[in-house]
Amino acid sequence: MTAYALPDLSARAWWAGLRPYLSADAQAAYAGTDPSTITVTGATGPARLTPASSPALARVAIPTRDGSYLLLLTRSVHRRDWLVTRIVPPERVE
């Protein structure tokens, strides 16, 4: 989330910082994102692993001023590190 919540960076610098944390599918989904459109600027509290997590899938809630973002992370048996597969912003009620 720290690498994602940087709307003041150039697109090139933002992507270089975020890309290593993303799965291949997430890299395809987030490539071309304009960081200036991201409204969140950081976490306001600690990340929390949600009960729906498992040894291969982590659902992590991160509180922000905009509400809690949900990060979905996976890891395979071939890798020990976790990679983000999706960044879900808080739902907005209008």
mmCIF file with all atom_site columns, C-alpha atoms in Angstrom:
data_model
loop_
_atom_site.group_PDB
_atom_site.id
_atom_site.type_symbol
_atom_site.label_atom_id
_atom_site.label_alt_id
_atom_site.label_comp_id
_atom_site.label_asym_id
_atom_site.label_entity_id
_atom_site.label_seq_id
_atom_site.pdbx_PDB_ins_code
_atom_site.Cartn_x
_atom_site.Cartn_y
_atom_site.Cartn_z
_atom_site.occupancy
_atom_site.B_iso_or_equiv
_atom_site.pdbx_formal_charge
_atom_site.auth_seq_id
_atom_site.auth_comp_id
_atom_site.auth_asym_id
_atom_site.auth_atom_id
_atom_site.pdbx_PDB_model_num
ATOM 1  C CA . MET A 1 1  ? 0.000   0.000   0.000   1.00 0.00 ? 1  MET A CA 1
ATOM 2  C CA . THR A 1 2  ? 2.939   2.278   0.681   1.00 0.00 ? 2  THR A CA 1
ATOM 3  C CA . ALA A 1 3  ? 4.112   1.921   -2.924  1.00 0.00 ? 3  ALA A CA 1
ATOM 4  C CA . TYR A 1 4  ? 0.568   2.361   -4.295  1.00 0.00 ? 4  TYR A CA 1
ATOM 5  C CA . ALA A 1 5  ? -0.462  5.463   -2.335  1.00 0.00 ? 5  ALA A CA 1
ATOM 6  C CA . LEU A 1 6  ? 1.944   7.898   -4.008  1.00 0.00 ? 6  LEU A CA 1
ATOM 7  C CA . PRO A 1 7  ? -0.164  10.083  -6.323  1.00 0.00 ? 7  PRO A CA 1
ATOM 8  C CA . ASP A 1 8  ? 2.528   12.779  -6.620  1.00 0.00 ? 8  ASP A CA 1
ATOM 9  C CA . LEU A 1 9  ? 5.072   10.522  -8.324  1.00 0.00 ? 9  LEU A CA 1
ATOM 10 C CA . SER A 1 10 ? 5.565   10.408  -12.060 1.00 0.00 ? 10 SER A CA 1
ATOM 11 C CA . ALA A 1 11 ? 3.910   7.413   -13.708 1.00 0.00 ? 11 ALA A CA 1
ATOM 12 C CA . ARG A 1 12 ? 7.322   5.891   -14.429 1.00 0.00 ? 12 ARG A CA 1
ATOM 13 C CA . ALA A 1 13 ? 8.593   6.232   -10.845 1.00 0.00 ? 13 ALA A CA 1
ATOM 14 C CA . TRP A 1 14 ? 5.276   5.014   -9.397  1.00 0.00 ? 14 TRP A CA 1
ATOM 15 C CA . TRP A 1 15 ? 5.247   1.928   -11.609 1.00 0.00 ? 15 TRP A CA 1
ATOM 16 C CA . ALA A 1 16 ? 8.895   1.119   -10.850 1.00 0.00 ? 16 ALA A CA 1
ATOM 17 C CA . GLY A 1 17 ? 8.115   1.190   -7.123  1.00 0.00 ? 17 GLY A CA 1
ATOM 18 C CA . LEU A 1 18 ? 4.846   -0.768  -7.292  1.00 0.00 ? 18 LEU A CA 1
ATOM 19 C CA . ARG A 1 19 ? 5.570   -3.405  -9.943  1.00 0.00 ? 19 ARG A CA 1
ATOM 20 C CA . PRO A 1 20 ? 7.820   -5.677  -7.821  1.00 0.00 ? 20 PRO A CA 1
ATOM 21 C CA . TYR A 1 21 ? 4.958   -6.236  -5.356  1.00 0.00 ? 21 TYR A CA 1
ATOM 22 C CA . LEU A 1 22 ? 2.407   -7.285  -7.998  1.00 0.00 ? 22 LEU A CA 1
ATOM 23 C CA . SER A 1 23 ? 1.574   -10.690 -9.442  1.00 0.00 ? 23 SER A CA 1
ATOM 24 C CA . ALA A 1 24 ? 1.770   -11.070 -13.234 1.00 0.00 ? 24 ALA A CA 1
ATOM 25 C CA . ASP A 1 25 ? -2.012  -10.641 -13.521 1.00 0.00 ? 25 ASP A CA 1
ATOM 26 C CA . ALA A 1 26 ? -1.950  -7.528  -11.345 1.00 0.00 ? 26 ALA A CA 1
ATOM 27 C CA . GLN A 1 27 ? 0.911   -6.091  -13.392 1.00 0.00 ? 27 GLN A CA 1
ATOM 28 C CA . ALA A 1 28 ? -1.239  -6.448  -16.506 1.00 0.00 ? 28 ALA A CA 1
ATOM 29 C CA . ALA A 1 29 ? -4.250  -4.901  -14.733 1.00 0.00 ? 29 ALA A CA 1
ATOM 30 C CA . TYR A 1 30 ? -2.415  -1.915  -13.211 1.00 0.00 ? 30 TYR A CA 1
ATOM 31 C CA . ALA A 1 31 ? -0.028  -1.147  -16.090 1.00 0.00 ? 31 ALA A CA 1
ATOM 32 C CA . GLY A 1 32 ? -0.833  2.265   -17.485 1.00 0.00 ? 32 GLY A CA 1
ATOM 33 C CA . THR A 1 33 ? -2.489  3.505   -14.291 1.00 0.00 ? 33 THR A CA 1
ATOM 34 C CA . ASP A 1 34 ? -2.085  7.234   -13.826 1.00 0.00 ? 34 ASP A CA 1
ATOM 35 C CA . PRO A 1 35 ? -0.979  7.682   -10.201 1.00 0.00 ? 35 PRO A CA 1
ATOM 36 C CA . SER A 1 36 ? -2.435  11.190  -10.113 1.00 0.00 ? 36 SER A CA 1
ATOM 37 C CA . THR A 1 37 ? -5.903  9.604   -10.118 1.00 0.00 ? 37 THR A CA 1
ATOM 38 C CA . ILE A 1 38 ? -5.206  7.773   -6.846  1.00 0.00 ? 38 ILE A CA 1
ATOM 39 C CA . THR A 1 39 ? -6.829  9.631   -3.966  1.00 0.00 ? 39 THR A CA 1
ATOM 40 C CA . VAL A 1 40 ? -5.383  7.681   -1.059  1.00 0.00 ? 40 VAL A CA 1
ATOM 41 C CA . THR A 1 41 ? -2.106  8.978   0.387   1.00 0.00 ? 41 THR A CA 1
ATOM 42 C CA . GLY A 1 42 ? -1.285  6.359   2.985   1.00 0.00 ? 42 GLY A CA 1
ATOM 43 C CA . ALA A 1 43 ? -2.448  4.164   5.807   1.00 0.00 ? 43 ALA A CA 1
ATOM 44 C CA . THR A 1 44 ? -3.863  5.612   9.013   1.00 0.00 ? 44 THR A CA 1
ATOM 45 C CA . GLY A 1 45 ? -3.334  2.473   11.079  1.00 0.00 ? 45 GLY A CA 1
ATOM 46 C CA . PRO A 1 46 ? -1.878  -1.027  11.010  1.00 0.00 ? 46 PRO A CA 1
ATOM 47 C CA . ALA A 1 47 ? -2.794  -3.602  8.388   1.00 0.00 ? 47 ALA A CA 1
ATOM 48 C CA . ARG A 1 48 ? -5.101  -6.376  9.569   1.00 0.00 ? 48 ARG A CA 1
ATOM 49 C CA . LEU A 1 49 ? -5.266  -9.911  8.193   1.00 0.00 ? 49 LEU A CA 1
ATOM 50 C CA . THR A 1 50 ? -8.935  -10.782 7.687   1.00 0.00 ? 50 THR A CA 1
ATOM 51 C CA . PRO A 1 51 ? -10.496 -14.104 8.801   1.00 0.00 ? 51 PRO A CA 1
ATOM 52 C CA . ALA A 1 52 ? -11.070 -15.135 5.160   1.00 0.00 ? 52 ALA A CA 1
ATOM 53 C CA . SER A 1 53 ? -7.315  -15.619 4.674   1.00 0.00 ? 53 SER A CA 1
ATOM 54 C CA . SER A 1 54 ? -5.595  -18.952 4.082   1.00 0.00 ? 54 SER A CA 1
ATOM 55 C CA . PRO A 1 55 ? -2.002  -20.194 3.693   1.00 0.00 ? 55 PRO A CA 1
ATOM 56 C CA . ALA A 1 56 ? -2.054  -19.312 -0.032  1.00 0.00 ? 56 ALA A CA 1
ATOM 57 C CA . LEU A 1 57 ? -4.399  -16.295 -0.053  1.00 0.00 ? 57 LEU A CA 1
ATOM 58 C CA . ALA A 1 58 ? -4.197  -13.314 2.268   1.00 0.00 ? 58 ALA A CA 1
ATOM 59 C CA . ARG A 1 59 ? -6.893  -10.675 2.514   1.00 0.00 ? 59 ARG A CA 1
ATOM 60 C CA . VAL A 1 60 ? -5.413  -7.654  4.227   1.00 0.00 ? 60 VAL A CA 1
ATOM 61 C CA . ALA A 1 61 ? -7.473  -4.639  5.317   1.00 0.00 ? 61 ALA A CA 1
ATOM 62 C CA . ILE A 1 62 ? -5.600  -1.344  5.510   1.00 0.00 ? 62 ILE A CA 1
ATOM 63 C CA . PRO A 1 63 ? -7.296  1.672   7.100   1.00 0.00 ? 63 PRO A CA 1
ATOM 64 C CA . THR A 1 64 ? -6.956  5.011   5.284   1.00 0.00 ? 64 THR A CA 1
ATOM 65 C CA . ARG A 1 65 ? -8.656  8.403   5.460   1.00 0.00 ? 65 ARG A CA 1
ATOM 66 C CA . ASP A 1 66 ? -10.889 7.200   2.611   1.00 0.00 ? 66 ASP A CA 1
ATOM 67 C CA . GLY A 1 67 ? -11.906 3.979   4.408   1.00 0.00 ? 67 GLY A CA 1
ATOM 68 C CA . SER A 1 68 ? -10.344 0.522   4.466   1.00 0.00 ? 68 SER A CA 1
ATOM 69 C CA . TYR A 1 69 ? -8.605  -0.714  1.351   1.00 0.00 ? 69 TYR A CA 1
ATOM 70 C CA . LEU A 1 70 ? -8.484  -4.470  0.817   1.00 0.00 ? 70 LEU A CA 1
ATOM 71 C CA . LEU A 1 71 ? -5.362  -6.022  -0.628  1.00 0.00 ? 71 LEU A CA 1
ATOM 72 C CA . LEU A 1 72 ? -5.577  -9.549  -1.972  1.00 0.00 ? 72 LEU A CA 1
ATOM 73 C CA . LEU A 1 73 ? -2.238  -11.345 -1.904  1.00 0.00 ? 73 LEU A CA 1
ATOM 74 C CA . THR A 1 74 ? -1.217  -14.787 -3.081  1.00 0.00 ? 74 THR A CA 1
ATOM 75 C CA . ARG A 1 75 ? 1.808   -16.972 -2.957  1.00 0.00 ? 75 ARG A CA 1
ATOM 76 C CA . SER A 1 76 ? 2.584   -20.227 -4.657  1.00 0.00 ? 76 SER A CA 1
ATOM 77 C CA . VAL A 1 77 ? 4.369   -23.283 -3.392  1.00 0.00 ? 77 VAL A CA 1
ATOM 78 C CA . HIS A 1 78 ? 7.340   -22.204 -5.522  1.00 0.00 ? 78 HIS A CA 1
ATOM 79 C CA . ARG A 1 79 ? 7.714   -18.787 -3.857  1.00 0.00 ? 79 ARG A CA 1
ATOM 80 C CA . ARG A 1 80 ? 7.811   -17.727 -0.234  1.00 0.00 ? 80 ARG A CA 1
ATOM 81 C CA . ASP A 1 81 ? 6.973   -14.082 -0.814  1.00 0.00 ? 81 ASP A CA 1
ATOM 82 C CA . TRP A 1 82 ? 3.465   -12.704 -1.183  1.00 0.00 ? 82 TRP A CA 1
ATOM 83 C CA . LEU A 1 83 ? 2.383   -10.786 -4.277  1.00 0.00 ? 83 LEU A CA 1
ATOM 84 C CA . VAL A 1 84 ? -0.561  -8.429  -4.556  1.00 0.00 ? 84 VAL A CA 1
ATOM 85 C CA . THR A 1 85 ? -3.203  -9.637  -7.008  1.00 0.00 ? 85 THR A CA 1
ATOM 86 C CA . ARG A 1 86 ? -5.741  -6.874  -6.425  1.00 0.00 ? 86 ARG A CA 1
ATOM 87 C CA . ILE A 1 87 ? -6.099  -3.547  -4.633  1.00 0.00 ? 87 ILE A CA 1
ATOM 88 C CA . VAL A 1 88 ? -9.727  -2.894  -3.736  1.00 0.00 ? 88 VAL A CA 1
ATOM 89 C CA . PRO A 1 89 ? -10.657 0.654   -2.678  1.00 0.00 ? 89 PRO A CA 1
ATOM 90 C CA . PRO A 1 90 ? -13.368 1.231   -0.087  1.00 0.00 ? 90 PRO A CA 1
ATOM 91 C CA . GLU A 1 91 ? -16.912 1.192   -1.364  1.00 0.00 ? 91 GLU A CA 1
ATOM 92 C CA . ARG A 1 92 ? -18.386 4.608   -1.840  1.00 0.00 ? 92 ARG A CA 1
ATOM 93 C CA . VAL A 1 93 ? -22.022 5.202   -0.971  1.00 0.00 ? 93 VAL A CA 1
ATOM 94 C CA . GLU A 1 94 ? -23.637 8.005   -2.927  1.00 0.00 ? 94 GLU A CA 1
#
